[in-house]
Coordinates of C-alpha atoms and ligand atoms in Angstrom, one line a residue:
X1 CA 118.5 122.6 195.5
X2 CA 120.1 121.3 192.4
X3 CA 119.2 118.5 190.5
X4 CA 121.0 116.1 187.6
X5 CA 118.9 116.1 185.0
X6 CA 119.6 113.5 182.6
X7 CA 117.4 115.6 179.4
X8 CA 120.1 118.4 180.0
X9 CA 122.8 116.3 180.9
X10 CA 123.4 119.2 183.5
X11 CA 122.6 119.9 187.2
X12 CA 120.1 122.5 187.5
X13 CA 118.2 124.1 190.1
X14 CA 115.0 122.5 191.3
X15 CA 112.1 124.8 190.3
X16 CA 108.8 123.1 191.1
X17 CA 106.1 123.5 188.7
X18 CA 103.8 124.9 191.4
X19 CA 105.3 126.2 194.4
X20 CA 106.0 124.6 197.9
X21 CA 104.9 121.0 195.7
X22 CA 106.3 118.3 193.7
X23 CA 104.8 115.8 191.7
X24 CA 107.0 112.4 191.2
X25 CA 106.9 109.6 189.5
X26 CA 109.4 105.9 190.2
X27 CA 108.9 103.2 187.5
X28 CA 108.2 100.1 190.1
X29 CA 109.3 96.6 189.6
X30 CA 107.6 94.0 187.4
X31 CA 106.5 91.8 190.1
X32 CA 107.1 88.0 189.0
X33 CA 109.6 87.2 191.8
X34 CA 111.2 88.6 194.6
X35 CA 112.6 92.0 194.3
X36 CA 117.1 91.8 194.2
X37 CA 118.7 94.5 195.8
X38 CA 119.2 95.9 192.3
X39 CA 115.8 97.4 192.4
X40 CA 116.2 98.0 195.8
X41 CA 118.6 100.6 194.8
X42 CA 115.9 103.3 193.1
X43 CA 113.3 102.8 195.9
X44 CA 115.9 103.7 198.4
X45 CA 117.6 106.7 196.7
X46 CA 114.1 107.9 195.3
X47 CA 112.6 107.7 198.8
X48 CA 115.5 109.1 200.4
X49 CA 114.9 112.1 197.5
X50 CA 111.4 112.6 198.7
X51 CA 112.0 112.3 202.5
X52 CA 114.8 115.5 202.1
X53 CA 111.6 117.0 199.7
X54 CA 109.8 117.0 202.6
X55 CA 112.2 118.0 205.0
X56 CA 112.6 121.1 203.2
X57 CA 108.9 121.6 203.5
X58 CA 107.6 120.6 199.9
X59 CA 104.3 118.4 200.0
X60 CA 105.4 115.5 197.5
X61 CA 103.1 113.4 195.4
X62 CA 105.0 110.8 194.9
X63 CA 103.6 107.4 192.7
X64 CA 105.4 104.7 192.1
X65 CA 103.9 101.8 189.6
X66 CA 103.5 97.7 189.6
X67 CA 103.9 96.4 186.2
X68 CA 101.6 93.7 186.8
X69 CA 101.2 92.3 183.4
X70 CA 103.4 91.3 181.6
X71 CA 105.8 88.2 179.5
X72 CA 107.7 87.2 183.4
X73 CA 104.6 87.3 184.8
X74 CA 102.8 85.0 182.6
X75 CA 105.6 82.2 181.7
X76 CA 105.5 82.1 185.6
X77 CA 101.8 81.3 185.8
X78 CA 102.1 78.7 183.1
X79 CA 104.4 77.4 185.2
X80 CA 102.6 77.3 188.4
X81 CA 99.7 76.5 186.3
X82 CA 97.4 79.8 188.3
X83 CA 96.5 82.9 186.8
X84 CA 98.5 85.5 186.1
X85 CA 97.1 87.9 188.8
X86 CA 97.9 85.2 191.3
X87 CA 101.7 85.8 190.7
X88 CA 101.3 89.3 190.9
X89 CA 99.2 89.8 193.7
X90 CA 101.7 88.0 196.0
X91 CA 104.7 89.7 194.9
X92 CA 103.1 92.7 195.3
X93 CA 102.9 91.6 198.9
X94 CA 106.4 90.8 199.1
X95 CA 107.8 93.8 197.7
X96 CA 105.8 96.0 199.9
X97 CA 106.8 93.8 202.8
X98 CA 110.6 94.3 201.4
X99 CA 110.0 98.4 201.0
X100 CA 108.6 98.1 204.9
X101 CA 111.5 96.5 206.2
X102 CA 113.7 98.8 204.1
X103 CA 111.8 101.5 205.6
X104 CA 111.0 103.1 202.5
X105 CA 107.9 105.1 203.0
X106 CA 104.4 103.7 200.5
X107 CA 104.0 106.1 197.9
X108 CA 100.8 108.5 197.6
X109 CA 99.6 106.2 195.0
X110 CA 100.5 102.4 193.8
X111 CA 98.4 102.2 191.0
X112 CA 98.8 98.9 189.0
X113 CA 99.0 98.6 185.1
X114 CA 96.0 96.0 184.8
X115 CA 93.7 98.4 186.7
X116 CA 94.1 101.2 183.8
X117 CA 93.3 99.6 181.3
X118 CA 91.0 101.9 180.3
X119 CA 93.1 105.2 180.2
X120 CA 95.9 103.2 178.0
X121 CA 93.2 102.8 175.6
X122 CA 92.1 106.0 175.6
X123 CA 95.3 108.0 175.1
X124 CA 96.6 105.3 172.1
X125 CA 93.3 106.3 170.4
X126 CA 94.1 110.2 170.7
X127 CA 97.6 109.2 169.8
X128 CA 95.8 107.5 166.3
X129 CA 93.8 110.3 165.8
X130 CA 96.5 112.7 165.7
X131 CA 98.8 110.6 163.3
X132 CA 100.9 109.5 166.3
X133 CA 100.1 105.4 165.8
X134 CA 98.7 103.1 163.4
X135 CA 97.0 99.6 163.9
X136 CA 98.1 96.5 161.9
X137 CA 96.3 93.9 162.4
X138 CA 95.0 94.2 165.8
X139 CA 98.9 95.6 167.1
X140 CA 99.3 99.4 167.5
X141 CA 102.6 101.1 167.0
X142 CA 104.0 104.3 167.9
X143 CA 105.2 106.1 164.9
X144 CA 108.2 107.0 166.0
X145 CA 109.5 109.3 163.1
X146 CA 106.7 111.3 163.5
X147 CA 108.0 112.5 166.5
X148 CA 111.1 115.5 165.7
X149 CA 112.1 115.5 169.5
X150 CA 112.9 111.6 170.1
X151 CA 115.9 110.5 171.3
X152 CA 116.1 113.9 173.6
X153 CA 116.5 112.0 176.6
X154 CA 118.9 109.4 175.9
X155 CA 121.0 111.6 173.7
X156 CA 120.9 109.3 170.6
X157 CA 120.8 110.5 166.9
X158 CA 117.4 108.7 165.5
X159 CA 119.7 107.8 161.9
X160 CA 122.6 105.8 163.8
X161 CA 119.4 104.2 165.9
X162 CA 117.5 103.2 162.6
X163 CA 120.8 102.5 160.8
X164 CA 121.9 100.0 163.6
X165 CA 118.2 98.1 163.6
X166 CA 118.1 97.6 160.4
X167 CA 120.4 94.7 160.6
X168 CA 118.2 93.2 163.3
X169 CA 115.4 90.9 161.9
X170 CA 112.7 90.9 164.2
X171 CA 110.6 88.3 163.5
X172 CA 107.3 89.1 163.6
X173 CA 107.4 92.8 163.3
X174 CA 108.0 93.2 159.5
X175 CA 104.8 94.8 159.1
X176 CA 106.3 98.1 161.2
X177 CA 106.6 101.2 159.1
X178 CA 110.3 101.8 160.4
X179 CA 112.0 99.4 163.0
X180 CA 112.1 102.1 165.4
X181 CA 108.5 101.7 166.2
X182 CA 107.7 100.6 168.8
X183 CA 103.9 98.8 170.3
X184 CA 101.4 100.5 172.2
X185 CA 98.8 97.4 172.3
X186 CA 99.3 94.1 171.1
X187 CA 96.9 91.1 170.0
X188 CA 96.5 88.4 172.8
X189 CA 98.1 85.3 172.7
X190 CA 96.5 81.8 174.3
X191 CA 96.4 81.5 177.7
X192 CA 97.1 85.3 178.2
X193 CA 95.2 87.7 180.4
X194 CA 93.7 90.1 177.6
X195 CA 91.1 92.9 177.5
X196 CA 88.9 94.2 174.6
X197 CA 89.9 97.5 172.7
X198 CA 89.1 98.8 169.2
X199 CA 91.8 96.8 167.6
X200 CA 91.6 93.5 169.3
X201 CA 91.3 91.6 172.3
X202 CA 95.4 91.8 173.7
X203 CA 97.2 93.4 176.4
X204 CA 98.8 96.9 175.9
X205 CA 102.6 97.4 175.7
X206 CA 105.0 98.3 179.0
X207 CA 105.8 101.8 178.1
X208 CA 102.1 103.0 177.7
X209 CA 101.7 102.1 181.5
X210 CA 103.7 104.6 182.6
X211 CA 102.3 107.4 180.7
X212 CA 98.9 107.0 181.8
X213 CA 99.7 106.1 185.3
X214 CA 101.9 109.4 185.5
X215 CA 99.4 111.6 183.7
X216 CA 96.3 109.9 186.0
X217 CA 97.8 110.6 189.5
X218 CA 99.7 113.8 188.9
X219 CA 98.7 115.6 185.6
X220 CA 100.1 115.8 182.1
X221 CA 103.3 117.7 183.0
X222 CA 105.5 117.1 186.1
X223 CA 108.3 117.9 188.1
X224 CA 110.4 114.5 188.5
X225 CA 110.6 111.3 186.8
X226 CA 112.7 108.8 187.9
X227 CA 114.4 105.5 187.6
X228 CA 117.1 103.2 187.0
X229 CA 119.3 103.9 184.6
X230 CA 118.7 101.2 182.3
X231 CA 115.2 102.2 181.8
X232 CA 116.7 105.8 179.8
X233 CA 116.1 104.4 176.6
X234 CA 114.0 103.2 174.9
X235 CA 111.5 103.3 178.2
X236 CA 111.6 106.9 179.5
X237 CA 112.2 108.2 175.5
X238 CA 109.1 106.2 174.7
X239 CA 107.2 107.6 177.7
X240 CA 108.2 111.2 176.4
X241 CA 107.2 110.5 172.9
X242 CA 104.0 108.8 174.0
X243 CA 103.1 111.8 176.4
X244 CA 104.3 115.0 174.8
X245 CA 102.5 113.3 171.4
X246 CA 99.4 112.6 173.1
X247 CA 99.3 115.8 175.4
X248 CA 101.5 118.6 173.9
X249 CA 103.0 119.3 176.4
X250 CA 106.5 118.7 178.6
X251 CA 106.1 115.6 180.1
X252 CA 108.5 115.7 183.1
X253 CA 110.8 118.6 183.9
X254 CA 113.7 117.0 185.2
X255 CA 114.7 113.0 184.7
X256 CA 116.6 111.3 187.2
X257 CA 118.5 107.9 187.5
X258 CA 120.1 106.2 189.7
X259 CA 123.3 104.0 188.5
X260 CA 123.5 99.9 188.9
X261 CA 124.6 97.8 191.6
X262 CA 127.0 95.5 191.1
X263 CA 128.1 92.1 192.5
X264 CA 131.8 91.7 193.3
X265 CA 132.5 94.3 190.4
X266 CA 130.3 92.2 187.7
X267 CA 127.2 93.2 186.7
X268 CA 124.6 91.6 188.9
X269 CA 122.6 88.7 186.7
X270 CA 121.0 85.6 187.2
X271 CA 122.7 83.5 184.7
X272 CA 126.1 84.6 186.3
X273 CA 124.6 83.1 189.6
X274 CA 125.6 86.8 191.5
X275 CA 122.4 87.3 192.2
X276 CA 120.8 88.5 195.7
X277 CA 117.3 89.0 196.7
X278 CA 116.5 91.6 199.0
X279 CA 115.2 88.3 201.3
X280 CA 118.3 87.1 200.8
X281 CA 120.4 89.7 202.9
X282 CA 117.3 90.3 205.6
X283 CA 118.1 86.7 206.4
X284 CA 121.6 87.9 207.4
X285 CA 121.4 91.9 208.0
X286 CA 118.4 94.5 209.4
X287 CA 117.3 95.7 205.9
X288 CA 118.7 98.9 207.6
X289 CA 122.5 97.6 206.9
X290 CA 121.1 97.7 203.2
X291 CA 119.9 101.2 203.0
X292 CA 122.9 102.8 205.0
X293 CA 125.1 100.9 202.3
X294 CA 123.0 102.4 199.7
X295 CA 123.0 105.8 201.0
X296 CA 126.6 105.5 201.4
X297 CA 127.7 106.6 197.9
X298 CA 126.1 108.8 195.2
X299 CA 122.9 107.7 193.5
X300 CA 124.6 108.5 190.2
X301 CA 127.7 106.0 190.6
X302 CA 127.9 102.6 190.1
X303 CA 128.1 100.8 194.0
X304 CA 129.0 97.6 194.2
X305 CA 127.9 95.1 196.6
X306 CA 130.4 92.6 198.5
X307 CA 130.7 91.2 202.2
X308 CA 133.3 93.7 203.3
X309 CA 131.4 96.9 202.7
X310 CA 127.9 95.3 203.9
X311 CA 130.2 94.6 207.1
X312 CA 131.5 98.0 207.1
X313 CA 127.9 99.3 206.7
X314 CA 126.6 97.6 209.7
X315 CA 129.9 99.3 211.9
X316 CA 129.1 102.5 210.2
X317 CA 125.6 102.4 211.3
X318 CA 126.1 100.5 214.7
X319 CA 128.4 103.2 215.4
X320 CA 125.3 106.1 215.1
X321 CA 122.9 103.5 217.2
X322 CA 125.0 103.2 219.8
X323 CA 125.1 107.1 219.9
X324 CA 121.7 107.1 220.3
X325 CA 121.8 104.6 223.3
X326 CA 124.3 106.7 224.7
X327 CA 122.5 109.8 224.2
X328 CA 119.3 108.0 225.6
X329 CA 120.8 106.9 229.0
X330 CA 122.1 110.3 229.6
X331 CA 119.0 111.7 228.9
X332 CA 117.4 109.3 231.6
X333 CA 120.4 110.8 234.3
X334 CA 120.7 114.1 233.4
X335 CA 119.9 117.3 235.6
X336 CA 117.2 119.2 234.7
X337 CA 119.7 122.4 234.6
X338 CA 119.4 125.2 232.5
X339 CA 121.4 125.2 229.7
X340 CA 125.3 126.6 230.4
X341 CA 127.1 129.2 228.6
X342 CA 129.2 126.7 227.3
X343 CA 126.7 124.2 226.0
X344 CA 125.1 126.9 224.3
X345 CA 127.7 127.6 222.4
X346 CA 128.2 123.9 221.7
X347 CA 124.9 123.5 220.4
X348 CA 125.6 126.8 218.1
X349 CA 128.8 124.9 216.7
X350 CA 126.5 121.5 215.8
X351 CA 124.4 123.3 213.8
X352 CA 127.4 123.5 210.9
X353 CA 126.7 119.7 210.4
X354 CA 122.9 120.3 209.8
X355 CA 124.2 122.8 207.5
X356 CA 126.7 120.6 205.6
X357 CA 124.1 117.8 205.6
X358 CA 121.7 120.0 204.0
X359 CA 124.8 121.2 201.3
X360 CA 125.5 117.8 200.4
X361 CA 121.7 116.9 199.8
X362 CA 121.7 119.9 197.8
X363 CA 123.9 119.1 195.7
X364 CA 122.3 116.5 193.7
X365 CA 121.5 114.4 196.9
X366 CA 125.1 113.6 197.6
X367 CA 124.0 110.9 200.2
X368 CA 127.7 110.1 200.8
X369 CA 128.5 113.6 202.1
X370 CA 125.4 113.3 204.1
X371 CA 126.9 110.5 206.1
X372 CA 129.6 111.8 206.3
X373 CA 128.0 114.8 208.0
X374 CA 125.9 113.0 210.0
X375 CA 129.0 111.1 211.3
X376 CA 130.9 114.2 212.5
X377 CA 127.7 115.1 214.9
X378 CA 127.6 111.8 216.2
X379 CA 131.3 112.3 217.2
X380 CA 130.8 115.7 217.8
X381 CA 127.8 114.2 220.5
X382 CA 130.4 111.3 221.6
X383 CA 132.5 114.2 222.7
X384 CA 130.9 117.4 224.8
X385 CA 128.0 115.1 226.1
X386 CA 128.7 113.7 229.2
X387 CA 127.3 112.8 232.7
X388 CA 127.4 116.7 233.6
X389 CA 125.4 117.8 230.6
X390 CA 122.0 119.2 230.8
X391 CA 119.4 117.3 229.5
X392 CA 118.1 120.1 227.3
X393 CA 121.8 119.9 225.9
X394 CA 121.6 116.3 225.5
X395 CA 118.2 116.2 224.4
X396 CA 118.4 118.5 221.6
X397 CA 121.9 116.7 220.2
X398 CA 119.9 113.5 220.1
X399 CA 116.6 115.2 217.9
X400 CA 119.7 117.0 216.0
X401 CA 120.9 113.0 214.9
X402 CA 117.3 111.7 214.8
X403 CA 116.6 114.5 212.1
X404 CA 119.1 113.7 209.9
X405 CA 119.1 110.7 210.1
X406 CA 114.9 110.1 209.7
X407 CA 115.6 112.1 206.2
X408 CA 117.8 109.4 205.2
X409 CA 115.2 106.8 206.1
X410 CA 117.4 105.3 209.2
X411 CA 115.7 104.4 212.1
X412 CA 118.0 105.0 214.7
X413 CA 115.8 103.8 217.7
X414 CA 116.4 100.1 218.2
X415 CA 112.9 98.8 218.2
X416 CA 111.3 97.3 221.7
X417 CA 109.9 93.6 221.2
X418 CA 106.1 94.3 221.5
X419 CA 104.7 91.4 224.1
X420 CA 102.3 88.7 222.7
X421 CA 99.6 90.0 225.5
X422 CA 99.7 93.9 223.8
X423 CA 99.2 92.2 220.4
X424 CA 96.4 90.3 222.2
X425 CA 94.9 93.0 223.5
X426 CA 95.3 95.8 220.2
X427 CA 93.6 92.7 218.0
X428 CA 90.6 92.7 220.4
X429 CA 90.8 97.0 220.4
X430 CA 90.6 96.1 216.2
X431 CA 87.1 93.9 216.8
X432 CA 85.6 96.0 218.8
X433 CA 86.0 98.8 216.0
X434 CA 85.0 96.9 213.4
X435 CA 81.7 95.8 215.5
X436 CA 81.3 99.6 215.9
X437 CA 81.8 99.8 211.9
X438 CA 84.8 102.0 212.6
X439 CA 87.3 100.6 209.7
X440 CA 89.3 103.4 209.6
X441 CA 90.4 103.0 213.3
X442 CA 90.3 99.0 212.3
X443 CA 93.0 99.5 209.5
X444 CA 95.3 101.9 211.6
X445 CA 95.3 99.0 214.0
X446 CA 96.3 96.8 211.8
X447 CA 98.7 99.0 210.3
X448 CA 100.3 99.8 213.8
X449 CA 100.5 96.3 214.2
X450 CA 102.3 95.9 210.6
X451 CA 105.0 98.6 211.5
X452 CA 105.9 96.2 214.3
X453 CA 106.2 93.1 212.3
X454 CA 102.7 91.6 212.9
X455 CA 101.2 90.2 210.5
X456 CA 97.0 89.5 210.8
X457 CA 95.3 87.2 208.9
X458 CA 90.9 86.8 209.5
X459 CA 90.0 83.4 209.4
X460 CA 87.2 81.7 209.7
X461 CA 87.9 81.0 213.2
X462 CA 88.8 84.3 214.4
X463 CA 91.9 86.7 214.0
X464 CA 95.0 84.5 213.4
X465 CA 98.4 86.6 213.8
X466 CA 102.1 86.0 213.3
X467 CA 105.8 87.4 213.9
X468 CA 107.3 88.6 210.1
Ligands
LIG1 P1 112.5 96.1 186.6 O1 111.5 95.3 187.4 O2 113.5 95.3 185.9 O3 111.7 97.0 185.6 O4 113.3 97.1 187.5 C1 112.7 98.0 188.5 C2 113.6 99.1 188.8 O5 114.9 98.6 189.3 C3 114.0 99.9 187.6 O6 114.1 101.3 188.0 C4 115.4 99.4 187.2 O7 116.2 100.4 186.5 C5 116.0 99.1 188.6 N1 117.1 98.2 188.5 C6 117.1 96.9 188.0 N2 118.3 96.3 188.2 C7 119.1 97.2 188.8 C8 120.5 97.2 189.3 N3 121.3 96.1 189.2 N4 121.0 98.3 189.9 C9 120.2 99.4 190.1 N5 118.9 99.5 189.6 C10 118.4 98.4 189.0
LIG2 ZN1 108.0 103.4 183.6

């Protein structure tokens, strides 16, 4: 399997760090609002990346952060006039309902910035103690000349950076040793959610998260780190000068990002108006339509979003459902024959587009050539399966598309409507397990329940539930 790794500029093979596992680690959203298909974009190529991981038999630990503090987060409170967790807490909610619907799997771990507070302290303090950072007044900075290797990931010379800050006049941050500094931990202003530390009572800077989350859940050196690609510099090359200062060691062995979505061939932004929540498009399209466009080019080249290709995404995809259907009811007719000669040798001829799927995800996840394999078996099955077939023959064309497809995240199984009285009847199923003190078998329950779109809230007056 080869990789693109941004730190060599190169694709290289993948060797994991410890064999048959991989360690990997997405920088989430800030959650202020609702998520835009723009950061859709790395949850669905990064989980699509760890669903082929698995496929080929690795066991991935894959986290994936919430920035939960941070400026957004807490000119939105002010606004609301609530606490700042209040805003994050429920677009946590909404973003995991968003990754649900896009049937991007829940990472290993979500761990949340304000929850590690702790470990941020402690690896700016070994980063003071080794000459790394210095405190001025209550705000910690990263001395970033200290570190030979920095500007290894984004490829930039460290004199044409300083030369071109120079000219900008930060106010505020005079007292830095060289404007390429950058803060670790910073005092707290009023109003602001702020924790004590040995330099004052503040909040600690975004790129410090990231470090300690990734070196909490998955050790100080991994395989993958990931993100989009506006987060190569300064935020990855301030992870890797936080981490390989504080650690001495490689942080992550191979970088990948994913390129931008665009709107109508202009960047997407909110001042220019192009802007689209994920919401947004669930209110028109299955979230489904949204990953198969995704999928349908590389991860590495810019996509661009309009009405015609989100149309031409739902054909393409309708086009491997109805397969499926058809597939399905000729399952339901067919003769439990053996298998002919001739099917045989059919079914030895599909294997070339498991094959060619598998090249293409090999090559750097090509997701588009993936598709395009996956659409050659579903014509391939349109073809030689028929009234007459055997339902072994059938069948096995069928788990041959499901396969695929499942590694791409596509459910191709058009859901059944669950009836009011089974919701009824699992929500009782949940009481009597948590009379019995059985919360595991309580959560999976609810969980079940979730995957179907239902949505249980306790009350005071008993379970309450609703349709997402
Ligand atoms: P943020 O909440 O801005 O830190 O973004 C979360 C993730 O979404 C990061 O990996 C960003 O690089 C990515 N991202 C933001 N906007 C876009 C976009 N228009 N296209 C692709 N990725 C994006
Ligand atoms: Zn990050």
């Amino acid at each position: 399997m080869k990789l693109y790794n941004t730190l060599s500029k190169q694709k290289e093979e993948f060797v994991p760090l410890e064999p048959g596992k991989v360690s990997m680690y997405v920088c989430g959203p800030t959650v202020y609002n609702l998520i835009h298909i723009g950061n859709a974009r790395p949850m669905i190529v990064f989980d699509t990346v760890r669903r082929y991981m698995e496929y080929k038999g690795y066991e991935v630990n894959y986290v994936s952060n919430f920035t939960d503090v941070d400026d957004k987060i807490i000119a939105k409170a002010i606004e609301e006039g609530v606490d700042a967790s209040v805003i994050s807490e429920r677009y946590i909610a909404e973003c995991k309902k968003d990754m649900a619907d896009m049937n991007v799997k829940p990472a290993t771990t979500h761990p949340l910035a304000t929850q590690e507070i702790d470990g941020m302290i402690h690896m700016i303090h070994t980063l003071i103690d080794k000459g790394f950072a210095y405190d001025v007044n209550g705000t910690v900075y990263f001395r970033t000349r200290k570190f030979d290797e920095y500007g290894k990931l984004s490829h930039k010379n460290l004199d044409d950076l300083r030369s071109g800050n120079r000219s900008l006049k930060v106010t505020g941050e005079a007292q830095k040793e060289d404007p390429l500094d950058f803060v670790l931990w910073k005092p707290k202003k009023e109003g602001e959610p702020s924790w004590p530390s040995p330099w004052c009572d503040g909040r600690p800077g975004w790129h410090i998260e990231c470090s300690v989350m990734s070196k909490k859940y998955l050790g100080e050196e991994i395989d993958i780190h990931a993100g989009g690609e506006d987060l190569v510099f300064p935020h990855h090359e301030n992870e890797i000068a936080q981490s390989e200062c504080c650690n001495g060691k490689q942080f992550a062995k191979y970088w990948l990002h994913n390129a931008f979505l665009n709107i109508d061939n202009r960047k997407m932004s909110k001042s220019l108006g192009n802007f689209f929540t994920v919401r947004d498009i669930a209110a028109k399209y299955d979230l489904q339509v949204l990953r198969f466009f995704m999928l349908s080019a590389h991860y590495r080249s810019p996509l661009n979003f309009s009405a015609e290709l989100m149309e031409a995404s739902k054909s393409g995809l309708d086009r491997i459902l109805t397969a499926v259907e058809n597939l399905k009811s000729l399952m339901g007719n067919a003769a439990e024959t053996a298998v002919t000669d001739a099917e045989q040798s059919l079914l030895s001829q599909a294997v070339a587009y498991t094959e060619k799927f598998e090249a293409a995800m090999d090559d750097d996840f090509n997701t588009a050539d993936a598709v395009s394999a996956v659409f050659e078996l579903v014509k391939f099955a349109n073809t030689n399966a028929g009234a007459e077939s055997s339902r072994t023959f059938v069948n096995q064309l069928l788990e041959q598309i499901r396969t695929l497809c499942d590694i791409l995240g596509l459910i191709v199984d058009r859901e059944e409507e669950i009836l009011d009285q089974d919701i009824e009847d699992l929500i009782a199923q949940r009481q009597a397990a948590r009379k019995e003190r059985n919360f595991a078998r309580a959560d999976e329950i609810r969980d079940e329940l979730l995957a179907k779109g239902i949505v249980l809230e306790d009350t005071r007056e008993g379970v309450k539930w609703k349709r997402a």
